[in-house]
PDB file of C-alpha atoms and ligand atoms in Angstrom:
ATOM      1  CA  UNK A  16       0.000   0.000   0.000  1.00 42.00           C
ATOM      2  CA  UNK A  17       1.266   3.249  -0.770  1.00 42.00           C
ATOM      3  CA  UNK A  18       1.995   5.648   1.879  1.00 46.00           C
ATOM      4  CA  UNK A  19      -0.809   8.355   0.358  1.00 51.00           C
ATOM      5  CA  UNK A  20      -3.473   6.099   1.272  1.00 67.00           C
ATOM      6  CA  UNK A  21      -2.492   6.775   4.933  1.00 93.00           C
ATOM      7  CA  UNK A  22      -3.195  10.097   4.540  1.00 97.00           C
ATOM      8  CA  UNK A  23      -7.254  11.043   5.323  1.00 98.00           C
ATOM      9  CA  UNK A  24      -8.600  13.362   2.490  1.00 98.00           C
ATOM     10  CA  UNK A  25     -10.867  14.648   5.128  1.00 98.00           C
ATOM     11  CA  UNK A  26     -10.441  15.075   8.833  1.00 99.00           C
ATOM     12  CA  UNK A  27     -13.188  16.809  11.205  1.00 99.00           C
ATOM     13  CA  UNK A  28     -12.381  18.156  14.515  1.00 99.00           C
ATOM     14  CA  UNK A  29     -14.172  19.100  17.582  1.00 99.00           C
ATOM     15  CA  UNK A  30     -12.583  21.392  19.140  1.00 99.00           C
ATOM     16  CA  UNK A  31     -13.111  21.072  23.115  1.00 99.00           C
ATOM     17  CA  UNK A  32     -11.955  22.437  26.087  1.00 99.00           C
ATOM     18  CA  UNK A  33     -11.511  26.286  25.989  1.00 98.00           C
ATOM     19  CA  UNK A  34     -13.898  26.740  29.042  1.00 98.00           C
ATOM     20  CA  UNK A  35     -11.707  24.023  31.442  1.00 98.00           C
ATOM     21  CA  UNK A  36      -8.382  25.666  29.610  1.00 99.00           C
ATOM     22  CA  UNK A  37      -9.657  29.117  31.038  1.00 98.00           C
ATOM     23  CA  UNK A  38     -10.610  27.843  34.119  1.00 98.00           C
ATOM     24  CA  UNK A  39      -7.064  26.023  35.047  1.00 98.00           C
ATOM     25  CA  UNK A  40      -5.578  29.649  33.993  1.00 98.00           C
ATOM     26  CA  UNK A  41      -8.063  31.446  36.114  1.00 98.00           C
ATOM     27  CA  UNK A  42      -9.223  33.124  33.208  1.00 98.00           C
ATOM     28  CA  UNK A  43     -12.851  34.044  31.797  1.00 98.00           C
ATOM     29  CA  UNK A  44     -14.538  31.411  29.296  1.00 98.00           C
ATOM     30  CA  UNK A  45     -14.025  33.731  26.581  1.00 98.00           C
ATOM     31  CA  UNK A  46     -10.342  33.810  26.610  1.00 98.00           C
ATOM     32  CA  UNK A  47     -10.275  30.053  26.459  1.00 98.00           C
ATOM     33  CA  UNK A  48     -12.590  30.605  23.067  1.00 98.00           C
ATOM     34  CA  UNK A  49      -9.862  33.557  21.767  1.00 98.00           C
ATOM     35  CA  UNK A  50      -6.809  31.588  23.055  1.00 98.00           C
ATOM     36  CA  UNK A  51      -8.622  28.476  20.732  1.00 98.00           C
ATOM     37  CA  UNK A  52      -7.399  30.683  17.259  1.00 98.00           C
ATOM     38  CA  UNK A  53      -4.140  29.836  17.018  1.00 98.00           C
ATOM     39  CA  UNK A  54      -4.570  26.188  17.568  1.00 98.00           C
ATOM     40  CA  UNK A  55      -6.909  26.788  14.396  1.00 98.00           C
ATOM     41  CA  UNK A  56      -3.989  27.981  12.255  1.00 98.00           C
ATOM     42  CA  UNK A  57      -1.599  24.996  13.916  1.00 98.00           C
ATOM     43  CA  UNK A  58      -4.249  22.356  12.629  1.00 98.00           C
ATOM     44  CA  UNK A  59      -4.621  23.969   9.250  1.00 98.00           C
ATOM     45  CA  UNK A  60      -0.718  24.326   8.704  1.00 98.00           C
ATOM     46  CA  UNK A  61      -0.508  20.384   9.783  1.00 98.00           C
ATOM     47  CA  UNK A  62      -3.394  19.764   7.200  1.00 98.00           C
ATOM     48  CA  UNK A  63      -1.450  21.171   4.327  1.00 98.00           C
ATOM     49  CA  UNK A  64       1.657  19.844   5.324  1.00 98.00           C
ATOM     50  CA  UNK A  65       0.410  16.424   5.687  1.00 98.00           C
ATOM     51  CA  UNK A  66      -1.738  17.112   2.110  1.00 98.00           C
ATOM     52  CA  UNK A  67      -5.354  16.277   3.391  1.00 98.00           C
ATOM     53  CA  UNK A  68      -8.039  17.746   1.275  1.00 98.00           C
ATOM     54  CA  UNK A  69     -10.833  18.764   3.624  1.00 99.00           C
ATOM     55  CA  UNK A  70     -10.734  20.030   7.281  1.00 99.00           C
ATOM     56  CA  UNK A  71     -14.164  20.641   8.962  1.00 99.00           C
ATOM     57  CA  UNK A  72     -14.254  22.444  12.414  1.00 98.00           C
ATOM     58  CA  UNK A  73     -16.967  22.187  14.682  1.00 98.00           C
ATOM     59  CA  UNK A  74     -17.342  25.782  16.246  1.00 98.00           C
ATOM     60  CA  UNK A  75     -20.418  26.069  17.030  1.00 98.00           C
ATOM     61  CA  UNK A  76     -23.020  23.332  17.606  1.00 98.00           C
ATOM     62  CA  UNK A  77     -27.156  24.464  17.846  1.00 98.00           C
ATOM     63  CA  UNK A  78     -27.332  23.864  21.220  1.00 98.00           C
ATOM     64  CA  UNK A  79     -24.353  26.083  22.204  1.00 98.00           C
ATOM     65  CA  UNK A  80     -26.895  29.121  21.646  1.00 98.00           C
ATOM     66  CA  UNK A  81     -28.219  27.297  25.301  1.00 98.00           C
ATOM     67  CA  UNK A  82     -24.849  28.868  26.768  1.00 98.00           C
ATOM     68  CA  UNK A  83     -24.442  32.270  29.034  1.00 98.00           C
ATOM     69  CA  UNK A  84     -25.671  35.451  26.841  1.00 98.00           C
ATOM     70  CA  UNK A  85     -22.033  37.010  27.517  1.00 98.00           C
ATOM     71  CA  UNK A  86     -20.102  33.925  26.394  1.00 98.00           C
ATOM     72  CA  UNK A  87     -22.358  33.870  23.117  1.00 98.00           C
ATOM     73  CA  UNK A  88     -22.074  37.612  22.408  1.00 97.00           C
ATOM     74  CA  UNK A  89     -18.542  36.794  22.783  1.00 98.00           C
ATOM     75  CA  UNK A  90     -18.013  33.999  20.297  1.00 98.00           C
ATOM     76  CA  UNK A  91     -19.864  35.644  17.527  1.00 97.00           C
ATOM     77  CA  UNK A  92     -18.022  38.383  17.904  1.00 97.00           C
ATOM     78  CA  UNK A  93     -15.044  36.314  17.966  1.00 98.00           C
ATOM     79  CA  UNK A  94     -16.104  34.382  14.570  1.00 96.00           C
ATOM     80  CA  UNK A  95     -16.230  37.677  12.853  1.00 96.00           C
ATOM     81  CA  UNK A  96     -13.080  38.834  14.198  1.00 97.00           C
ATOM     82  CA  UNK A  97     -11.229  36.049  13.220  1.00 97.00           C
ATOM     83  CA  UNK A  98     -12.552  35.428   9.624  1.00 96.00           C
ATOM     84  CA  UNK A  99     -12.060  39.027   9.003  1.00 96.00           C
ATOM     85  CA  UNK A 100      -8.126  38.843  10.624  1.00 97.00           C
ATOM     86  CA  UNK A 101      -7.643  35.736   8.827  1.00 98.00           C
ATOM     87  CA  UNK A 102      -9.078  35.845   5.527  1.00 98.00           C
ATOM     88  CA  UNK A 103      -6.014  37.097   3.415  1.00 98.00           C
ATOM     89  CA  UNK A 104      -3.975  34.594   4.911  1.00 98.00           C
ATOM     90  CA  UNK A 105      -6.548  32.257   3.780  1.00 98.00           C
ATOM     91  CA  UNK A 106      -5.992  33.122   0.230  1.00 98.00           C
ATOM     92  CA  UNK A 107      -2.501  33.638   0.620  1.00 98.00           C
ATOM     93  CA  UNK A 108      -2.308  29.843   1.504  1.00 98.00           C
ATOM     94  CA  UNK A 109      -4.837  28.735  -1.313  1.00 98.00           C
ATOM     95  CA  UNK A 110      -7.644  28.097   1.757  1.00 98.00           C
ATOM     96  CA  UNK A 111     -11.429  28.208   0.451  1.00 98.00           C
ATOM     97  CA  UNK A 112     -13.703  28.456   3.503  1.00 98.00           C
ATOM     98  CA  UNK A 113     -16.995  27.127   3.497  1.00 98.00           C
ATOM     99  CA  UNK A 114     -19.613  26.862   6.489  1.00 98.00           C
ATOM    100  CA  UNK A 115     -22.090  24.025   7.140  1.00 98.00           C
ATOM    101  CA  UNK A 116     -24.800  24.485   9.679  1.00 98.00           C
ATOM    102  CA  UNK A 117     -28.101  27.175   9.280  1.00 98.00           C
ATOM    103  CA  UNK A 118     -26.321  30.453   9.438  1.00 96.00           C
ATOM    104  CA  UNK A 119     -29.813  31.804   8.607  1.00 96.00           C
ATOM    105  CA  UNK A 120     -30.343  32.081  12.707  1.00 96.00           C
ATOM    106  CA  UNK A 121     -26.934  34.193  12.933  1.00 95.00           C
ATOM    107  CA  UNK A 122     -27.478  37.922  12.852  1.00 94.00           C
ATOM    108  CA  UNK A 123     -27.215  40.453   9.582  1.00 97.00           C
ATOM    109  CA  UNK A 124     -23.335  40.956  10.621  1.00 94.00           C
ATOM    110  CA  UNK A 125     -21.893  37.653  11.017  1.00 94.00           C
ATOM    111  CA  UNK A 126     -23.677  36.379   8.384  1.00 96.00           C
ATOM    112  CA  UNK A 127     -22.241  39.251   5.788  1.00 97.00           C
ATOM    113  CA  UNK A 128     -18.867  38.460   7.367  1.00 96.00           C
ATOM    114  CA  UNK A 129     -19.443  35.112   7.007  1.00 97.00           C
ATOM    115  CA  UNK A 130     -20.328  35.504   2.815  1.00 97.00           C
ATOM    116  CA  UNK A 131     -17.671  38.312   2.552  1.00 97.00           C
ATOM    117  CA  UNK A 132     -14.978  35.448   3.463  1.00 98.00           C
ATOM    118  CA  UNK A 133     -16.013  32.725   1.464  1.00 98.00           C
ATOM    119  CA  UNK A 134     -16.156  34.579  -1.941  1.00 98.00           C
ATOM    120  CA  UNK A 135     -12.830  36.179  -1.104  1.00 98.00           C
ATOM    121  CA  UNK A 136     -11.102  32.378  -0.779  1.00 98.00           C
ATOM    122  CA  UNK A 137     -13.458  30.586  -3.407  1.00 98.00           C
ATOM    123  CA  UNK A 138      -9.869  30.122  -6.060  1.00 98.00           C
ATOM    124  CA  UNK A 139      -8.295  28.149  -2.540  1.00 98.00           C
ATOM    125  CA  UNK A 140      -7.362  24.769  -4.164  1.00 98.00           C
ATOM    126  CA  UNK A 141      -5.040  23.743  -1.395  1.00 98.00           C
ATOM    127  CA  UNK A 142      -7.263  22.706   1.318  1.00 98.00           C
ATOM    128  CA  UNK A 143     -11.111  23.490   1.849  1.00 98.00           C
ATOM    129  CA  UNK A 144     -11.723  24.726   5.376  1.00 98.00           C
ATOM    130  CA  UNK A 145     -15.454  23.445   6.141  1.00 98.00           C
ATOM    131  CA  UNK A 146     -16.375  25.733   9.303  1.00 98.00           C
ATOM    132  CA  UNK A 147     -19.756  24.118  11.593  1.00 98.00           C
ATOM    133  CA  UNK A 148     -21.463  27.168  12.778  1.00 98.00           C
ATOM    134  CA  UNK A 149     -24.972  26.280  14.122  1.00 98.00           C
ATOM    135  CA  UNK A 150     -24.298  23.075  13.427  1.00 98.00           C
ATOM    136  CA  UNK A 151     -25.953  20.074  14.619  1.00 98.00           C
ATOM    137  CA  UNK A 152     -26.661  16.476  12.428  1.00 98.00           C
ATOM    138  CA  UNK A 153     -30.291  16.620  13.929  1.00 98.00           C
ATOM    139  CA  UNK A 154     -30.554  19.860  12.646  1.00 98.00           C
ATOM    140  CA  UNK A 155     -29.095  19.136   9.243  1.00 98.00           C
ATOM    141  CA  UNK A 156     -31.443  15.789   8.785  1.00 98.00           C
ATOM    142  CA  UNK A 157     -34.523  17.776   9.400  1.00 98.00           C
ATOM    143  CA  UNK A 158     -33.842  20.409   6.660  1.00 98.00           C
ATOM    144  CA  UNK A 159     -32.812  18.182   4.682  1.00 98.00           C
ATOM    145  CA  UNK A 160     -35.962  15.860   4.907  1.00 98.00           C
ATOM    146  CA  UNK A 161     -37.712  18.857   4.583  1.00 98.00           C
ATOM    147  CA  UNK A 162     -36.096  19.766   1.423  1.00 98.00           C
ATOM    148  CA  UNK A 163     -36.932  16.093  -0.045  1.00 98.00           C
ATOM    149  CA  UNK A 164     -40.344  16.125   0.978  1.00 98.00           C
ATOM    150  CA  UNK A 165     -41.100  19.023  -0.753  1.00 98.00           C
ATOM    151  CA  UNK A 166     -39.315  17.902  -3.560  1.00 98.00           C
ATOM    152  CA  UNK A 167     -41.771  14.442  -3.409  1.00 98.00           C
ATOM    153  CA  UNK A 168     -44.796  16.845  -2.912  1.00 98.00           C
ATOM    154  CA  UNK A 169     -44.128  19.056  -6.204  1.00 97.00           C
ATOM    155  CA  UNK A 170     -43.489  16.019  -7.982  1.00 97.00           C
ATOM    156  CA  UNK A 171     -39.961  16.712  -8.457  1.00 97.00           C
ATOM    157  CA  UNK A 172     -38.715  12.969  -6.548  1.00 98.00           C
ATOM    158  CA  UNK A 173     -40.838  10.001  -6.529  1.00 98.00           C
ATOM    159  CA  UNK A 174     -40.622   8.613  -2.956  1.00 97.00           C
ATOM    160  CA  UNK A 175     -38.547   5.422  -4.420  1.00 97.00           C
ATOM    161  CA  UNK A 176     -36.132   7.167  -6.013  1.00 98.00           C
ATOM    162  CA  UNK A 177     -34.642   8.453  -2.388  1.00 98.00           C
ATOM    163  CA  UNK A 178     -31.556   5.944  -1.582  1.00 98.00           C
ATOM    164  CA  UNK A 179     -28.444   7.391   0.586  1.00 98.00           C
ATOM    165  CA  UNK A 180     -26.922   9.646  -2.238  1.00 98.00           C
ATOM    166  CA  UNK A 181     -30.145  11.057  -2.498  1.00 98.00           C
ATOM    167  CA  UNK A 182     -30.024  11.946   0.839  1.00 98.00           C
ATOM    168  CA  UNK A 183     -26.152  12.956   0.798  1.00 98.00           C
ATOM    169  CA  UNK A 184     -26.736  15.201  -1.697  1.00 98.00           C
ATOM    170  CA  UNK A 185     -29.429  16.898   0.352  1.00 98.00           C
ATOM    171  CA  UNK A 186     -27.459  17.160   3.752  1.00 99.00           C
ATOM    172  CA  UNK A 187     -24.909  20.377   4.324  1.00 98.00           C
ATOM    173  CA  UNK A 188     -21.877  18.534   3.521  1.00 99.00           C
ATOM    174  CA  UNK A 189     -23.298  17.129  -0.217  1.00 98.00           C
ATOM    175  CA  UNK A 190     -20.012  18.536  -1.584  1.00 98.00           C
ATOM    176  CA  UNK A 191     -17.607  17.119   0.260  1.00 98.00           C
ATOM    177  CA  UNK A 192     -16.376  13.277   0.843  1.00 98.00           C
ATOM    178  CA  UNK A 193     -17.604  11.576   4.189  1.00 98.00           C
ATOM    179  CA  UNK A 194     -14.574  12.118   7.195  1.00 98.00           C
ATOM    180  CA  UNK A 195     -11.695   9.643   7.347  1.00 98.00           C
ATOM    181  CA  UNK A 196     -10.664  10.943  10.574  1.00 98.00           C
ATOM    182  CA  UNK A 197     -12.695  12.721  13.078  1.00 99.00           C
ATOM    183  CA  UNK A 198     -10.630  14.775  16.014  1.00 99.00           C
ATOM    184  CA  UNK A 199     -12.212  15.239  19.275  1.00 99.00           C
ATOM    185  CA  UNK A 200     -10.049  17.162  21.944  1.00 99.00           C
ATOM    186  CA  UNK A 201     -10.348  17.152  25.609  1.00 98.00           C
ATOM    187  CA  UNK A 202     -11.148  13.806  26.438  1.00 98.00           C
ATOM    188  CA  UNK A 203     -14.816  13.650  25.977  1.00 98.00           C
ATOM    189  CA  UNK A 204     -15.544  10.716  24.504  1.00 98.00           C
ATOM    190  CA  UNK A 205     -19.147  11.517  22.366  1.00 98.00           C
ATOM    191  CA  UNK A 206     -20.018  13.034  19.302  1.00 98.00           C
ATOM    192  CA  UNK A 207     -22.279  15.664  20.498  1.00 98.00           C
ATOM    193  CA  UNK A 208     -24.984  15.857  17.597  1.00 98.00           C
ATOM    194  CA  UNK A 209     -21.552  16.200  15.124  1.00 99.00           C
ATOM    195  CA  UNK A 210     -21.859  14.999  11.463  1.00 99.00           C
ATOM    196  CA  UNK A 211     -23.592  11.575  12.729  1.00 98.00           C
ATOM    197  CA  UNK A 212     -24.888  10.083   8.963  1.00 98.00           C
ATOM    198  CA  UNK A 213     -21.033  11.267   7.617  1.00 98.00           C
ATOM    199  CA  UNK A 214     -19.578   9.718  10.632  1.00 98.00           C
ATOM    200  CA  UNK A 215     -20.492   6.511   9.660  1.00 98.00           C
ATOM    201  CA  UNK A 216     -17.531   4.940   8.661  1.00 98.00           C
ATOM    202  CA  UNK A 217     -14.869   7.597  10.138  1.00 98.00           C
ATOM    203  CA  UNK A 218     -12.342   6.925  12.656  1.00 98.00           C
ATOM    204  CA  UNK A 219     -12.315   8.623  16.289  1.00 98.00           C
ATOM    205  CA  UNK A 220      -9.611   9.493  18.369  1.00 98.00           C
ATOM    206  CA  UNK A 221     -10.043  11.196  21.649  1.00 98.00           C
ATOM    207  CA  UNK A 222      -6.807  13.202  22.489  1.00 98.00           C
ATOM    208  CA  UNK A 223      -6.838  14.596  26.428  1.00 98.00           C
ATOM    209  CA  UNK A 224      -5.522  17.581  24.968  1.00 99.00           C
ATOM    210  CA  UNK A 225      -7.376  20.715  25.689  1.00 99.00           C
ATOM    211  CA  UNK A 226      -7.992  22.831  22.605  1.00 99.00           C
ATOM    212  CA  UNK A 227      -6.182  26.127  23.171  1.00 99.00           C
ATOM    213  CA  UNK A 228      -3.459  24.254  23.894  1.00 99.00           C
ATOM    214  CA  UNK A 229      -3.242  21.721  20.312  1.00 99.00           C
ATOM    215  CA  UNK A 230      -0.455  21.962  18.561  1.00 99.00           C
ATOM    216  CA  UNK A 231       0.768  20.828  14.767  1.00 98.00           C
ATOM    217  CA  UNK A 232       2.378  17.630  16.447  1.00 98.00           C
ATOM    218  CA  UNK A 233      -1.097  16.716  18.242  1.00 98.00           C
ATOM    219  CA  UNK A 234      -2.153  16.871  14.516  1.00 98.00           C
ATOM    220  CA  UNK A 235       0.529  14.605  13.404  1.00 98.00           C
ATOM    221  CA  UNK A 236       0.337  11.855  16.302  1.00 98.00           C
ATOM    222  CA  UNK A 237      -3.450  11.859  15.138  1.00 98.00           C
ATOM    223  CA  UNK A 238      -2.285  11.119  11.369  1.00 98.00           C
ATOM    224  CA  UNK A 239       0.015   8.402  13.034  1.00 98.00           C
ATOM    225  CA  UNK A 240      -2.400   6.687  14.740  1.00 98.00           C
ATOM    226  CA  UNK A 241      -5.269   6.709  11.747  1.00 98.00           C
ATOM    227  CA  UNK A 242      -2.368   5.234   9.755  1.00 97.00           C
ATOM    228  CA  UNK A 243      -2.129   1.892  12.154  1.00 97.00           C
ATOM    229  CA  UNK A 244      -6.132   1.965  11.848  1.00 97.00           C
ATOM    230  CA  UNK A 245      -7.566  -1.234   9.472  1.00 95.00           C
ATOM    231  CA  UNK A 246     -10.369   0.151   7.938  1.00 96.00           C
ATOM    232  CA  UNK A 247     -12.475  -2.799   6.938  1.00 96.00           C
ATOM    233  CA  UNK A 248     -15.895  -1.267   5.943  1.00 96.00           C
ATOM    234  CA  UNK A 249     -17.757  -4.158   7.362  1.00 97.00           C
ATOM    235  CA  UNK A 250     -15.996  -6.701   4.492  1.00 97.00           C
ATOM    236  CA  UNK A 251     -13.295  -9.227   5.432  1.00 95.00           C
ATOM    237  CA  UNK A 252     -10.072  -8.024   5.139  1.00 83.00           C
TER     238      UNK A 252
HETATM  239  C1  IPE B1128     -15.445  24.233  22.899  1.00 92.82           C
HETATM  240  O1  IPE B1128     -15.004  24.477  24.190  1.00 92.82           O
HETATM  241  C2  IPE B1128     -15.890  25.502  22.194  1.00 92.82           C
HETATM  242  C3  IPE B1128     -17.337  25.615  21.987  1.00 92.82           C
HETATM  243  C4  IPE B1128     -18.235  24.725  22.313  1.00 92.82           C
HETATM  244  C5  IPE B1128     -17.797  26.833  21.346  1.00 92.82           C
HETATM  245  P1  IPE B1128     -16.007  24.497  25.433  1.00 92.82           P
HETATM  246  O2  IPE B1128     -16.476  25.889  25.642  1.00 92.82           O
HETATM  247  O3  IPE B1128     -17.078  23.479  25.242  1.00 92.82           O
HETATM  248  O4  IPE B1128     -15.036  24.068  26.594  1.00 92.82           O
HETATM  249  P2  IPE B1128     -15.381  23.137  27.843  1.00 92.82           P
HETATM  250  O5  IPE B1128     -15.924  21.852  27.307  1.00 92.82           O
HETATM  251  O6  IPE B1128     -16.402  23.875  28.654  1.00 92.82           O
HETATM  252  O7  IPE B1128     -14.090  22.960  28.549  1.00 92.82           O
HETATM  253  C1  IPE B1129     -19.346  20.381  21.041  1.00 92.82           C
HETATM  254  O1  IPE B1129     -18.825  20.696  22.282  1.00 92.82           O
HETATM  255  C2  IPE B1129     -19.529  21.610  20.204  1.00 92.82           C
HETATM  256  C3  IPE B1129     -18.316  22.306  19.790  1.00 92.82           C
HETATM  257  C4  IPE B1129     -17.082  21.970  20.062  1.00 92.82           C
HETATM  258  C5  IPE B1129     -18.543  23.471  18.984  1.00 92.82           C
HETATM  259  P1  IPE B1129     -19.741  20.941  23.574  1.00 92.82           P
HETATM  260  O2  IPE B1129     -18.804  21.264  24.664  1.00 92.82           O
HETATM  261  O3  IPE B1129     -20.800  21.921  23.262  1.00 92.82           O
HETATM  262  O4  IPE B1129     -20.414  19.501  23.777  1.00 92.82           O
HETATM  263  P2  IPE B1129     -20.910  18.785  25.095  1.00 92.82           P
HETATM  264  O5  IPE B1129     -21.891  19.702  25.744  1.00 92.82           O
HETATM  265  O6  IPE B1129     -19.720  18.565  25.968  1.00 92.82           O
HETATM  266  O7  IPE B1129     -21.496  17.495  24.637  1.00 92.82           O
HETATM  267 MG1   MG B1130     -17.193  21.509  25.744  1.00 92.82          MG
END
C-alpha cells in the first residue's frame, strides 16, 4: 500500500476544552474561546503539510446558543473577528472556507462576514476549510428531509427514487467526501450531535488535549495513529 493512502482526504475536529483551559488559567470562558485561534492555524498548517483535502471544524453546535448570553455575544463576535483577521492569509495559503450548519439564525453581521470570506477564498485549491457554525446532524437531517419532501410533494422525486446519495446530496456537507478521521479534543468521549450520517464509517480518536493548547504535532500523532487503523468497511479483510 502506498503511503498516500495513509493520509485522510478529510479530517473533522471538535474542538473542546476552551472553558476548562480558562478555568485552570483562572481566566474568563471567553479567553479560552480567543486563546482556541491559534490552535486553528496549527491544525490547518498540519493539514497542508500532511496534504489532506478537507478540514471541517466544529465551532459552534445548535445547542451552544443554550450557553451564558455574555459567552455567546462573545463567540460571535469572535467568529467575525477572526474570519475578518484571517481571511487574506486564507488566500494567501490557497484556503477556500466554506460553512455548514443554518447560518440563517446568525445575525445580519456575522452572516455578511461570514459571505464576505467565502467569496474572497473561493480560487483556494489547497485545502477546503469546512467551518460548523450552528451546526448540529439533527438539525441538518430535518432540513434536509424537509427539502426532499417538498421535492416528493411538487413532484420533483418520486418517494422510491430516495436511496443514501439522495439523501447525501441533500445534507450540508453534499459537496464534500464523508470524514476519514474525526478529532475530538479534551477527552470527551461523544459526538455531540456532530456529522452523525457522515460519521459513519470515520475513525475517532479522543486526544486529552485541551484545545487552546493543540499543537501541529497533536495533529501529526493523530495522522500516526489513523495510519495503524484497518479500515475494513464491514468486508473481510
Ligand atoms: C469548545 O469548548 C468551544 C465551543 C463549544 C464553542 P467548550 O467551551 O465546550 O469548553 P469546555 O468543554 O467547557 O471545557
Ligand atoms: C461540542 O462541544 C460543540 C463544539 C465543540 C462546537 P460541547 O462542549 O458543546 O459539547 P458537550 O456539551 O460537551 O457534549
Ligand atoms: Mg465543551
Amino acid at each position: 500500500m502506498s503511503e498516500r493512502t495513509h493520509i485522510p482526504r478529510h479530517v473533522a475536529i471538535i474542538m473542546d476544552g476552551n472553558g476548562r483551559w480558562a478555568t485552570l488559567h483562572g481566566k474568563k470562558r471567553s479567553e479560552g474561546h480567543a486563546a482556541g485561534v491559534e490552535p486553528v492555524r496549527a491544525a490547518l498548517r498540519a493539514a497542508i503539510r500532511h496534504g489532506v483535502e478537507y478540514l471541517t471544524l466544529y465551532a459552534f453546535s445548535t445547542e451552544n446558543w443554550g450557553r451564558p448570553q455574555p459567552e455567546v455575544d462573545a463567540l460571535m463576535e469572535l467568529f467575525c473577528q477572526s474570519v475578518v483577521n484571517e481571511t487574506p492569509e486564507l488566500v494567501r495559503q490557497g484556503i477556500a472556507l466554506r460553512m455548514i450548519g443554518d447560518r440563517s439564525r446568525f445575525s445580519e453581521k456575522v452572516q455578511q462576514h461570514l459571505a464576505q470570506a467565502e467569496n474572497a477564498t473561493v480560487e483556494g485549491k489547497r485545502l477546503t476549510l469546512i467551518l460548523a457554525l450552528n451546526y448540529s446532524s439533527r438539525d441538518e437531517i430535518v432540513r434536509a428531509v424537509r427539502e426532499l419532501a417538498t421535492r416528493a410533494i411538487t413532484g420533483d422525486l418520486a418517494p422510491n427514487e430516495i436511496c443514501e446519495q439522495v439523501i447525501a446530496s441533500a445534507l450540508d456537507t453534499a459537496n464534500y467526501p464523508d470524514p476519514d478521521l474525526l478529532i475530538r479534543t479534551s477527552g470527551e468521549q461523544r459526538l455531540s450531535n456532530f456529522l452523525l450520517w457522515q460519521a459513519s464509517y470515520t475513525e475517532l480518536w479522543f486526544p486529552e488535549v485541551l484545545w487552546p493548547d493543540f499543537t501541529e504535532k497533536d495533529f501529526d500523532s493523530a495522522l500516526e495513529e489513523y495510519a495503524r487503523r484497518d479500515r475494513r468497511f464491514g468486508l473481510v479483510k
